[in-house]
C-alpha cells in the first residue's frame, strides 16, 4: 500500500503545470499527440506511482483527468476510503514534483458494482463522460491500472461514450497457458480483475467500447531489479528517492518467512506507458511491443473467459518492450532531477 500523507503537502518549487515541460527547455517537444484519462488505485501497490510519474514526464501525452479508484476492502487490511486516500497520495506526489495541476485529480467510487446495470456514481463519473465527449481530434486513451468500476459506471450512465476512446487495461487472466503460472506457487486470482468482476463484465460486454488488454502473463514481465532501483531510480533526485522508498516499504510490508526473498519487483502498470506515450513517429503505434487480435470473450462471475467467436475484436498484448519502458523512465527521472537541481 502507498504511504498516505496525514496532511496535504505544500508544493515545492520550482513550480509547473501540466502541458509545461521546463526540463526539456533546450529542445522543446512537439505538442501532445494523444489525451489520457489515468485511472488507478493509487493507495495500493507502488507500481501505479511509477506509471503516473512516467506519464506526467512524457510530453507526447496530455493528461486530462486522473481518477483515483478503490481497492478491495478485504485485502490486506486496506481502508474503506481507498479512493479518497489515493487522491491524497497523488496530491502528495504532485507537491513533491512542484506540479500544481491538482484540478485534474478526482476520487472514484469506494464501492463496486452491485449488478450489471446500475452505475456506482461518484465525483469521477461525469468528469469521465465530459472528457470522453470533448471535441478534440487527438485520440483519447483510458489507461486503467486497477479495477474498472469507474469506467463501467460512466458507460452505464452514458453509453454514448462508447467509441470515443480506447481502453488500455492492465488486468485479467492470461488467454494462453504461461509456464511460470503452472508452478506450485501460482495464484488463482488476478487482483485488478478481482476488485470488481462485474465492472470487467460490463466493459467486455459493451458494444463499441474499444479494448486493449494487457493480461497477467504479459504485465508480469515488466520487472525492475533492486540494483536498477538503487542506481537508476533512487539516484535520480528526491523524486526518484521517493519512488524507491515506496517500493522498498511495500516489500517490507509483504515480507513473509515462507516466501523466498527477491531482488526484483513487477512494475506491471508501466506497460500502460509503453502503449500510449511511447508510440513511434512512423507507425503511430507501439511498434516494439506485440499484440494479437481476438474476439472479446465473455467473463464468468470468477473472471474466467467464455469464448465468443462472433464478438467484436479487441487487442490482447502478448509482449511489452520492457527495455524501452524502463530506460525511458530512468532517463526522464534524470532529466527532471537535473532541472529541479539547477532551477
Coordinates of C-alpha atoms in Angstrom, one line a residue:
X1 CA 0.0 0.0 0.0
X2 CA 1.2 3.5 -0.7
X3 CA 2.0 5.8 2.1
X4 CA -1.0 8.1 2.7
X5 CA 0.2 11.5 3.9
X6 CA -1.6 12.7 7.1
X7 CA -1.8 16.3 5.9
X8 CA -1.8 17.9 2.5
X9 CA 1.6 18.6 1.2
X10 CA 2.9 22.0 0.2
X11 CA 4.2 22.2 -3.4
X12 CA 8.0 22.5 -3.5
X13 CA 9.4 24.9 -6.1
X14 CA 10.2 25.3 -8.9
X15 CA 6.5 25.0 -9.9
X16 CA 5.0 23.9 -13.2
X17 CA 1.7 22.9 -14.7
X18 CA 0.5 20.1 -16.9
X19 CA 1.4 20.9 -20.5
X20 CA 4.7 22.5 -19.5
X21 CA 8.0 20.7 -19.7
X22 CA 10.7 23.1 -18.4
X23 CA 13.2 20.3 -18.0
X24 CA 13.2 20.0 -21.8
X25 CA 13.5 23.7 -22.5
X26 CA 16.7 23.3 -24.5
X27 CA 14.8 21.4 -27.2
X28 CA 11.0 21.9 -26.7
X29 CA 9.0 18.8 -27.6
X30 CA 6.2 18.7 -30.1
X31 CA 2.6 19.2 -28.8
X32 CA 1.0 16.2 -27.2
X33 CA -0.4 13.8 -29.8
X34 CA -2.8 12.0 -27.5
X35 CA -5.0 12.6 -24.5
X36 CA -5.2 10.4 -21.4
X37 CA -7.6 9.6 -18.6
X38 CA -5.5 7.8 -16.0
X39 CA -7.4 5.5 -13.7
X40 CA -5.5 3.7 -11.0
X41 CA -5.7 2.5 -7.4
X42 CA -3.1 5.0 -6.1
X43 CA -3.5 3.9 -2.5
X44 CA -2.3 0.4 -3.5
X45 CA 1.0 -1.0 -4.7
X46 CA 3.7 1.5 -5.8
X47 CA 3.8 0.5 -9.4
X48 CA 1.0 2.9 -10.0
X49 CA 3.2 5.8 -8.8
X50 CA 6.0 4.7 -11.2
X51 CA 3.4 4.7 -14.0
X52 CA 1.9 8.1 -13.1
X53 CA 5.3 9.8 -12.8
X54 CA 6.3 8.3 -16.1
X55 CA 3.2 9.6 -17.8
X56 CA 3.5 13.0 -16.2
X57 CA 7.0 13.4 -17.5
X58 CA 6.0 12.3 -21.1
X59 CA 5.4 15.2 -23.4
X60 CA 3.7 13.1 -26.1
X61 CA 0.5 12.8 -24.0
X62 CA -1.8 15.3 -22.3
X63 CA -3.3 14.1 -19.1
X64 CA -6.8 15.4 -18.9
X65 CA -8.1 13.5 -15.9
X66 CA -6.7 11.3 -13.1
X67 CA -9.2 9.0 -11.4
X68 CA -8.2 7.5 -8.0
X69 CA -10.1 4.2 -7.9
X70 CA -10.9 2.0 -4.9
X71 CA -9.2 -1.2 -3.7
X72 CA -10.7 -4.3 -2.3
X73 CA -11.8 -3.8 1.3
X74 CA -11.0 -7.4 2.3
X75 CA -7.4 -7.4 1.1
X76 CA -4.5 -6.8 3.5
X77 CA -6.3 -4.5 5.9
X78 CA -6.9 -1.8 3.3
X79 CA -9.0 1.2 4.1
X80 CA -12.7 1.6 3.1
X81 CA -11.8 5.0 1.8
X82 CA -9.0 3.9 -0.5
X83 CA -10.2 6.1 -3.4
X84 CA -10.1 9.2 -1.3
X85 CA -6.8 8.0 0.2
X86 CA -5.4 7.7 -3.3
X87 CA -6.2 11.3 -4.1
X88 CA -4.0 12.3 -1.1
X89 CA -1.2 10.1 -2.4
X90 CA -1.4 11.8 -5.9
X91 CA -1.6 15.3 -4.4
X92 CA 1.5 14.5 -2.3
X93 CA 3.3 13.2 -5.4
X94 CA 2.3 16.4 -7.3
X95 CA 3.7 18.5 -4.4
X96 CA 7.0 16.7 -4.4
X97 CA 7.2 17.4 -8.2
X98 CA 6.2 21.0 -7.9
X99 CA 3.2 20.3 -10.1
X100 CA 0.2 22.5 -9.3
X101 CA -2.4 21.0 -11.6
X102 CA -4.4 19.2 -8.8
X103 CA -7.7 20.2 -10.5
X104 CA -7.3 17.1 -12.8
X105 CA -7.4 14.7 -9.8
X106 CA -10.7 13.2 -8.7
X107 CA -11.8 10.3 -6.4
X108 CA -13.7 7.4 -7.9
X109 CA -16.2 5.2 -6.2
X110 CA -15.4 3.5 -2.9
X111 CA -17.9 0.7 -3.7
X112 CA -18.0 -1.8 -6.6
X113 CA -21.0 -2.5 -8.9
X114 CA -23.9 -4.3 -7.3
X115 CA -25.2 -5.6 -10.6
X116 CA -24.5 -5.2 -14.4
X117 CA -26.9 -2.4 -15.0
X118 CA -26.6 0.2 -12.1
X119 CA -23.6 2.6 -12.1
X120 CA -21.8 3.5 -8.9
X121 CA -21.9 7.2 -9.4
X122 CA -19.0 9.3 -7.9
X123 CA -17.3 12.6 -8.5
X124 CA -15.4 10.8 -11.3
X125 CA -18.5 9.7 -13.4
X126 CA -19.4 13.0 -15.1
X127 CA -15.8 14.1 -15.4
X128 CA -15.0 10.9 -17.4
X129 CA -18.1 11.4 -19.6
X130 CA -17.2 15.1 -20.2
X131 CA -13.7 14.3 -21.3
X132 CA -14.9 11.4 -23.5
X133 CA -17.4 13.7 -25.2
X134 CA -15.0 16.6 -25.6
X135 CA -14.4 17.7 -29.2
X136 CA -10.7 17.0 -29.9
X137 CA -9.2 15.4 -32.9
X138 CA -6.5 13.6 -31.0
X139 CA -7.0 10.1 -29.8
X140 CA -8.1 9.5 -26.2
X141 CA -6.8 6.6 -24.2
X142 CA -8.4 5.5 -20.9
X143 CA -5.5 3.8 -19.2
X144 CA -6.6 1.7 -16.2
X145 CA -4.2 0.0 -13.8
X146 CA -6.7 -1.2 -11.2
X147 CA -10.4 -2.1 -11.2
X148 CA -12.8 -0.9 -13.8
X149 CA -15.7 0.3 -11.5
X150 CA -15.5 4.0 -12.6
X151 CA -15.2 3.3 -16.3
X152 CA -18.1 0.8 -16.2
X153 CA -20.2 3.3 -14.2
X154 CA -19.5 6.1 -16.7
X155 CA -20.5 3.7 -19.5
X156 CA -23.7 2.5 -17.8
X157 CA -24.7 6.1 -17.0
X158 CA -23.8 7.4 -20.5
X159 CA -23.4 4.5 -23.1
X160 CA -22.9 7.1 -25.8
X161 CA -19.3 7.4 -24.7
X162 CA -18.5 4.1 -26.4
X163 CA -16.4 4.6 -29.5
X164 CA -14.9 7.9 -28.2
X165 CA -11.7 6.4 -26.7
X166 CA -9.6 3.3 -26.3
X167 CA -9.5 1.4 -23.0
X168 CA -6.0 0.2 -22.1
X169 CA -6.3 -2.1 -19.1
X170 CA -3.8 -3.9 -17.0
X171 CA -5.7 -6.9 -15.7
X172 CA -7.3 -10.3 -16.2
X173 CA -6.1 -13.8 -16.6
X174 CA -3.9 -14.9 -19.5
X175 CA -5.6 -16.3 -22.5
X176 CA -3.0 -18.9 -23.2
X177 CA -1.0 -21.1 -20.7
X178 CA 2.0 -19.4 -19.2
X179 CA 4.7 -21.8 -17.8
X180 CA 5.6 -19.8 -14.7
X181 CA 1.9 -19.7 -13.7
X182 CA 1.8 -23.5 -13.7
X183 CA 4.4 -23.6 -10.8
X184 CA 3.2 -24.7 -7.3
X185 CA 3.1 -21.0 -6.1
X186 CA 0.8 -19.9 -8.9
X187 CA -2.2 -17.8 -7.9
X188 CA -5.9 -18.4 -8.8
X189 CA -6.9 -14.8 -9.0
X190 CA -5.7 -11.7 -10.7
X191 CA -6.0 -8.7 -8.3
X192 CA -7.2 -5.9 -10.7
X193 CA -9.9 -8.1 -12.1
X194 CA -10.9 -9.3 -8.6
X195 CA -11.5 -5.7 -7.4
X196 CA -14.8 -5.6 -9.4
X197 CA -15.5 -8.6 -11.7
X198 CA -18.9 -7.1 -12.6
X199 CA -17.3 -4.0 -13.9
X200 CA -15.0 -6.0 -16.1
X201 CA -18.0 -8.0 -17.4
X202 CA -19.7 -4.7 -18.3
X203 CA -16.6 -3.4 -20.1
X204 CA -16.0 -6.7 -22.0
X205 CA -19.7 -6.8 -23.0
X206 CA -20.0 -3.2 -24.0
X207 CA -20.6 -2.9 -27.8
X208 CA -18.5 -0.2 -29.4
X209 CA -16.1 0.1 -26.4
X210 CA -12.6 -0.4 -27.9
X211 CA -10.5 -2.5 -25.6
X212 CA -6.7 -3.3 -25.3
X213 CA -6.0 -5.8 -22.6
X214 CA -2.6 -6.4 -21.0
X215 CA -3.3 -9.7 -19.1
X216 CA -1.3 -11.0 -16.1
X217 CA 1.1 -13.2 -18.1
X218 CA 2.2 -10.1 -20.0
X219 CA 2.3 -7.3 -17.4
X220 CA 4.2 -9.6 -15.0
X221 CA 7.2 -9.5 -17.4
X222 CA 7.8 -5.8 -16.7
X223 CA 10.3 -6.3 -13.9
X224 CA 12.6 -3.8 -12.1
X225 CA 15.6 -5.2 -10.2
X226 CA 16.9 -4.0 -6.9
X227 CA 20.2 -2.8 -8.4
X228 CA 18.3 -0.9 -11.1
X229 CA 16.2 0.8 -8.5
X230 CA 19.2 1.8 -6.4
X231 CA 21.3 3.1 -9.3
X232 CA 18.7 4.4 -11.8
X233 CA 15.7 5.4 -9.7
X234 CA 16.9 6.3 -6.2
X235 CA 19.9 8.1 -7.6
X236 CA 17.6 10.4 -9.7
X237 CA 17.0 13.2 -7.2
X238 CA 14.3 13.5 -4.5
X239 CA 11.5 12.2 -6.8
X240 CA 13.4 9.0 -7.6
X241 CA 14.3 8.5 -4.0
X242 CA 10.6 8.8 -3.1
X243 CA 9.7 6.1 -5.6
X244 CA 12.4 3.8 -4.4
X245 CA 11.4 4.2 -0.8
X246 CA 7.7 3.5 -1.6
X247 CA 8.8 0.3 -3.4
X248 CA 11.0 -0.8 -0.5
X249 CA 8.3 -0.1 2.0
X250 CA 5.9 -2.2 0.0
X251 CA 8.4 -5.1 0.0
X252 CA 8.9 -4.8 3.8
X253 CA 5.1 -4.9 4.3
X254 CA 4.9 -8.2 2.4
X255 CA 7.9 -9.8 4.0
X256 CA 7.0 -13.4 4.7
X257 CA 9.2 -16.2 6.1
X258 CA 7.5 -18.7 3.8
X259 CA 8.3 -16.6 0.7
X260 CA 11.9 -16.6 -0.6
X261 CA 13.5 -13.1 -0.7
X262 CA 13.6 -11.4 -4.0
X263 CA 15.6 -8.6 -5.6
X264 CA 13.1 -8.0 -8.4
X265 CA 9.7 -6.2 -8.4
X266 CA 6.9 -6.2 -11.0
X267 CA 6.1 -2.7 -12.3
X268 CA 3.1 -4.0 -14.3
X269 CA 1.4 -0.6 -14.6
X270 CA 4.4 0.8 -16.5
X271 CA 3.1 -1.2 -19.5
X272 CA 0.5 1.5 -19.9
X273 CA 3.2 4.0 -20.7
X274 CA 4.7 1.8 -23.5
X275 CA 1.4 1.5 -25.4
X276 CA 0.4 5.2 -25.1
X277 CA 3.3 7.6 -24.6
X278 CA 5.9 5.6 -26.4
X279 CA 4.2 5.1 -29.8
X280 CA 6.6 5.6 -32.6
X281 CA 6.8 8.5 -35.0
X282 CA 6.5 6.4 -38.2
X283 CA 3.8 3.9 -37.2
X284 CA 1.8 5.9 -34.6
X285 CA 1.7 2.6 -32.6
X286 CA 3.8 0.8 -30.0
X287 CA 5.8 -1.0 -32.7
X288 CA 8.3 -2.7 -30.4
X289 CA 5.5 -4.4 -28.4
X290 CA 3.3 -7.2 -29.8
X291 CA -0.4 -8.0 -29.7
X292 CA -2.9 -10.4 -31.2
X293 CA -6.4 -9.5 -32.2
X294 CA -9.2 -11.8 -30.9
X295 CA -12.9 -11.6 -30.3
X296 CA -13.9 -10.1 -27.0
X297 CA -14.7 -13.1 -24.6
X298 CA -17.4 -13.1 -22.1
X299 CA -16.4 -13.3 -18.4
X300 CA -17.8 -15.7 -15.8
X301 CA -18.5 -14.5 -12.3
X302 CA -15.0 -15.6 -11.3
X303 CA -13.4 -13.8 -14.2
X304 CA -12.7 -16.8 -16.5
X305 CA -13.1 -16.4 -20.2
X306 CA -16.1 -17.6 -22.3
X307 CA -15.1 -17.6 -26.0
X308 CA -17.5 -15.7 -28.3
X309 CA -16.3 -16.1 -31.9
X310 CA -18.7 -13.5 -33.3
X311 CA -17.9 -10.8 -30.7
X312 CA -16.2 -7.5 -31.7
X313 CA -12.4 -7.7 -31.8
X314 CA -10.0 -6.5 -29.1
X315 CA -6.3 -6.3 -28.8
X316 CA -4.5 -8.6 -26.3
X317 CA -0.9 -7.5 -25.8
X318 CA 1.4 -10.5 -25.6
X319 CA 4.7 -8.7 -25.2
X320 CA 5.7 -5.2 -24.0
X321 CA 9.1 -3.7 -24.7
X322 CA 10.4 -3.6 -21.1
X323 CA 13.8 -2.2 -22.1
X324 CA 12.2 0.8 -23.7
X325 CA 9.9 1.4 -20.8
X326 CA 12.5 1.2 -18.1
X327 CA 15.3 3.1 -19.9
X328 CA 12.8 5.9 -20.8
X329 CA 11.7 6.1 -17.2
X330 CA 15.3 6.3 -16.0
X331 CA 16.2 9.0 -18.5
X332 CA 13.2 11.1 -17.7
X333 CA 13.8 10.9 -14.0
X334 CA 17.4 12.1 -14.6
X335 CA 16.3 15.0 -16.8
X336 CA 13.7 16.1 -14.3
X337 CA 16.1 15.8 -11.4
X338 CA 18.7 17.9 -13.2
X339 CA 16.2 20.7 -13.9
X340 CA 15.0 20.7 -10.3
X341 CA 18.5 20.9 -9.0
X342 CA 19.5 23.8 -11.3
X343 CA 16.3 25.9 -11.1

